[in-house]
Amino acid sequence: MCGIVAYIGQREAYPIVLKGLKRLEYRGYDSAGVALLNGNGLKVYKKKGKVAELEDHLSGKDVGSHVAIGHTRWATHGEPSDRNSHPHSSGNGKLAMIHNGIIENYSLLKQELLKKGHVFNSDTDTEVLIHFIEEIQSSNQCGLEEALRIALKRVVGAYVIVLVDEDNPDTLIAARKGSPLVIGVGKGEHFLASDASPIVEYTKEVVFVNDYEIAIIKADELILKNISNERQTPYIQKLDIELAAIEKSGYDHFMLKEIFEQPQTIFDSLRGRLDAKSGTLTLGGIREHAAILSQAKRIIIVACGTSWHAGLVAEYMIEELCRVPVEVEYASEFRYRNPVVGEGDVIIAVSQSGETADTLVAIESAKQKGAIILGVCNVVGSSIARLSHAGAYTHAGPEIGVASTKAFTAQLAVLCMIGLKVAQEKGTITQQRFQHLLDELDAISEKVATTLKLNDQVKQIADKYKDARDFLYLGRGYNFPVALEGALKLKEISYIHAEGYPAAEMKHGPIALVDENLPVVFVATRDSYYEKVVSNIQEIKARKGKVIAVVTEGDQTIPGMADDVIEVPAADELIAPILSVIPLQLLAYHIGVLKGFDVDKPRNLAKSVTVE
Ligand code: M6R
């Protein structure tokens, strides 16, 4: 949610920052802006709309500079507009700041500043913070670093901020609490960004800044301090991302590329962990906690959005395999409703980004109450991963498309392995079933590749139904969360109203929607609910609904009833969602594209929701 990028060094800063903003645009695209510092002083340019509009606005202007900060915005305080865009400036115009996060007590601070004569040019919380820092600087007669430290002690909320100061053109100052900040360490240069994607082209050496740390960055020096002004040693890590992983590589959209990457990403999530031949499963990240996990009184999965859907599949898997109660919670509800949680509970936090604010805060409070936290994250070094006691990365590679696809299937693979590992530890699974599921997981990447060959067929179905006003997605058992995920994908990408429902629950309300204009997508692969789902399909057909069914290859029954049938390879019902979700991802993608929408940057959304 909002992308920030900055550069200080010997190169031309603007092209680096601009390219970085394009890479971070998935985090928000309501407006974009840059501040450039050179011998002629500080210049701030900003524009409502996507980064391309800022680029047009700056074409032909003098953008020469070796120090720059840039921002791409997902609006929270104040509508998307030029004046609400970042960077924001201090009253004297000497400071410029970019910010990702929310200053919750900005209104109180603003009242104080207004009384002191400050004039504001935007509706943002960010502009209040930069004026507050400026006010402290002048009233305390102190330098920027000291003023920032004092200001942050009064600030309530989450932030990553980066400041440039016309009077100190060789220094950037940054601070973090609750939002991500990565610093790339080059030779005589530093790069700052919300994630590693703008940095990886230039250096693989990075420092993940921690909460309550302030970084003072010059071209050839990086100083980290905590909020009490004590020096911290920067921990330099090596990035394991290649540039190709964050580029479209010939695909029209990141979303399509990421859908098609799934055979490889699922393989990567299993690699080094699962060895079907020897019948072994090794999850290094949870090894030390395996005993605690197996003794858990209860497992609570917290997540949001697509990750929550993966959590719901995991509830079914883990309860079946491990015979332990599992609850799945929306992180945003869990964090506020004072849940009963404590020692003996294991929390599994599922998050692609590892930065989702609600999930992060939910696990922080559960950790304080004594629960063990297991992180299932995709982004290495992310806040949730670092806050967790143990965990397993999904290794799906950078996911840039705002609609999550490959992260979901990798989450399912990893959560299944966790379930298997705990079941083995607890002795709640037979050796035969354990081996069968290892074999099934081992074969899943190939089956995903086979499923992707349905792309053209799904595109035709998309064309047939693209003008529908509403869609219903139905499934039972392991396929119920898949129905929810299919509906979410369609809503996000095509702006068509879609509801996911348990197929049997449909009779208790949504069936009233069914008529000849309503496409109903059934996720109806062969599993223990199959016969029941067939009856549900008949109930829809009896009311003239249009049925699109995702079935198992060779199904002899449903093709005789459904209007359109998509056949996926057979798989054990525990892992069948990894296959059955793929046609639904493709359906949403093609409908979105056919309707002319920007599927990688759907309106109002951002990839990483780092505000509440
Ligand atoms: O990064 P996370 O997995 O924590 O993100 C959770 C949701 O914000 C995310 O899944 C969102 O729902 C996606 N746009 C779904 O496609």
mmCIF file with all atom_site columns, C-alpha atoms in Angstrom, residues 1-6 20-21 23-28 70-72 98-101 160-162 176 179-184 191-199 207-209 353 355 379-383 386 608 610:
data_model
loop_
_atom_site.group_PDB
_atom_site.id
_atom_site.type_symbol
_atom_site.label_atom_id
_atom_site.label_alt_id
_atom_site.label_comp_id
_atom_site.label_asym_id
_atom_site.label_entity_id
_atom_site.label_seq_id
_atom_site.pdbx_PDB_ins_code
_atom_site.Cartn_x
_atom_site.Cartn_y
_atom_site.Cartn_z
_atom_site.occupancy
_atom_site.B_iso_or_equiv
_atom_site.pdbx_formal_charge
_atom_site.auth_seq_id
_atom_site.auth_comp_id
_atom_site.auth_asym_id
_atom_site.auth_atom_id
_atom_site.pdbx_PDB_model_num
ATOM 1  C CA . MET A 1 1   ? 0.000  0.000   0.000   1.00 0.00 ? 1   MET A CA 1
ATOM 2  C CA . CYS A 1 2   ? 1.920  2.980   -1.389  1.00 0.00 ? 2   CYS A CA 1
ATOM 3  C CA . GLY A 1 3   ? 5.352  2.368   -2.824  1.00 0.00 ? 3   GLY A CA 1
ATOM 4  C CA . ILE A 1 4   ? 8.385  4.372   -1.837  1.00 0.00 ? 4   ILE A CA 1
ATOM 5  C CA . VAL A 1 5   ? 11.743 4.476   -3.558  1.00 0.00 ? 5   VAL A CA 1
ATOM 6  C CA . ALA A 1 6   ? 14.850 6.618   -3.156  1.00 0.00 ? 6   ALA A CA 1
ATOM 7  C CA . GLY A 1 20  ? 11.545 1.743   -9.240  1.00 0.00 ? 20  GLY A CA 1
ATOM 8  C CA . LEU A 1 21  ? 8.142  3.423   -9.077  1.00 0.00 ? 21  LEU A CA 1
ATOM 9  C CA . ARG A 1 23  ? 8.073  -1.772  -10.308 1.00 0.00 ? 23  ARG A CA 1
ATOM 10 C CA . LEU A 1 24  ? 6.267  -0.725  -7.136  1.00 0.00 ? 24  LEU A CA 1
ATOM 11 C CA . GLU A 1 25  ? 3.146  0.492   -8.875  1.00 0.00 ? 25  GLU A CA 1
ATOM 12 C CA . TYR A 1 26  ? 1.309  -2.680  -7.856  1.00 0.00 ? 26  TYR A CA 1
ATOM 13 C CA . ARG A 1 27  ? 1.276  -1.186  -4.339  1.00 0.00 ? 27  ARG A CA 1
ATOM 14 C CA . GLY A 1 28  ? -0.885 1.765   -5.390  1.00 0.00 ? 28  GLY A CA 1
ATOM 15 C CA . GLY A 1 70  ? 9.706  8.905   -5.243  1.00 0.00 ? 70  GLY A CA 1
ATOM 16 C CA . HIS A 1 71  ? 6.255  7.693   -4.262  1.00 0.00 ? 71  HIS A CA 1
ATOM 17 C CA . THR A 1 72  ? 3.322  5.866   -5.812  1.00 0.00 ? 72  THR A CA 1
ATOM 18 C CA . ILE A 1 98  ? 7.446  10.390  1.159   1.00 0.00 ? 98  ILE A CA 1
ATOM 19 C CA . HIS A 1 99  ? 5.385  8.178   3.433   1.00 0.00 ? 99  HIS A CA 1
ATOM 20 C CA . ASN A 1 100 ? 3.782  4.743   3.386   1.00 0.00 ? 100 ASN A CA 1
ATOM 21 C CA . GLY A 1 101 ? 1.383  4.101   6.261   1.00 0.00 ? 101 GLY A CA 1
ATOM 22 C CA . VAL A 1 160 ? 7.974  4.279   6.459   1.00 0.00 ? 160 VAL A CA 1
ATOM 23 C CA . ILE A 1 161 ? 9.180  7.758   5.688   1.00 0.00 ? 161 ILE A CA 1
ATOM 24 C CA . VAL A 1 162 ? 12.090 9.070   3.691   1.00 0.00 ? 162 VAL A CA 1
ATOM 25 C CA . ARG A 1 176 ? 10.239 2.671   9.830   1.00 0.00 ? 176 ARG A CA 1
ATOM 26 C CA . SER A 1 179 ? 5.592  -0.694  7.026   1.00 0.00 ? 179 SER A CA 1
ATOM 27 C CA . PRO A 1 180 ? 8.420  -2.284  5.051   1.00 0.00 ? 180 PRO A CA 1
ATOM 28 C CA . LEU A 1 181 ? 11.720 -0.660  4.113   1.00 0.00 ? 181 LEU A CA 1
ATOM 29 C CA . VAL A 1 182 ? 14.615 -2.300  2.285   1.00 0.00 ? 182 VAL A CA 1
ATOM 30 C CA . ILE A 1 183 ? 17.952 -0.535  1.747   1.00 0.00 ? 183 ILE A CA 1
ATOM 31 C CA . GLY A 1 184 ? 20.129 -1.748  -1.112  1.00 0.00 ? 184 GLY A CA 1
ATOM 32 C CA . PHE A 1 191 ? 18.820 2.450   -2.852  1.00 0.00 ? 191 PHE A CA 1
ATOM 33 C CA . LEU A 1 192 ? 15.715 2.532   -0.666  1.00 0.00 ? 192 LEU A CA 1
ATOM 34 C CA . ALA A 1 193 ? 12.405 0.890   -1.474  1.00 0.00 ? 193 ALA A CA 1
ATOM 35 C CA . SER A 1 194 ? 9.270  -0.720  -0.086  1.00 0.00 ? 194 SER A CA 1
ATOM 36 C CA . ASP A 1 195 ? 10.459 -4.057  -1.409  1.00 0.00 ? 195 ASP A CA 1
ATOM 37 C CA . ALA A 1 196 ? 13.476 -5.390  -3.221  1.00 0.00 ? 196 ALA A CA 1
ATOM 38 C CA . SER A 1 197 ? 12.061 -5.147  -6.758  1.00 0.00 ? 197 SER A CA 1
ATOM 39 C CA . PRO A 1 198 ? 13.467 -1.660  -7.551  1.00 0.00 ? 198 PRO A CA 1
ATOM 40 C CA . ILE A 1 199 ? 16.830 -2.638  -6.047  1.00 0.00 ? 199 ILE A CA 1
ATOM 41 C CA . VAL A 1 207 ? 19.371 -4.398  4.791   1.00 0.00 ? 207 VAL A CA 1
ATOM 42 C CA . PHE A 1 208 ? 15.806 -4.899  6.026   1.00 0.00 ? 208 PHE A CA 1
ATOM 43 C CA . VAL A 1 209 ? 15.206 -1.998  8.382   1.00 0.00 ? 209 VAL A CA 1
ATOM 44 C CA . SER A 1 353 ? 3.453  -10.166 1.170   1.00 0.00 ? 353 SER A CA 1
ATOM 45 C CA . GLU A 1 355 ? 3.301  -7.163  5.363   1.00 0.00 ? 355 GLU A CA 1
ATOM 46 C CA . VAL A 1 379 ? 8.278  -12.542 0.698   1.00 0.00 ? 379 VAL A CA 1
ATOM 47 C CA . VAL A 1 380 ? 11.529 -13.501 2.348   1.00 0.00 ? 380 VAL A CA 1
ATOM 48 C CA . GLY A 1 381 ? 12.495 -11.236 5.234   1.00 0.00 ? 381 GLY A CA 1
ATOM 49 C CA . SER A 1 382 ? 9.017  -9.724  5.434   1.00 0.00 ? 382 SER A CA 1
ATOM 50 C CA . SER A 1 383 ? 7.645  -8.422  8.731   1.00 0.00 ? 383 SER A CA 1
ATOM 51 C CA . ARG A 1 386 ? 10.420 -12.062 11.013  1.00 0.00 ? 386 ARG A CA 1
ATOM 52 C CA . SER A 1 608 ? 0.053  -5.071  -0.178  1.00 0.00 ? 608 SER A CA 1
ATOM 53 C CA . THR A 1 610 ? -0.207 -2.178  4.907   1.00 0.00 ? 610 THR A CA 1
#
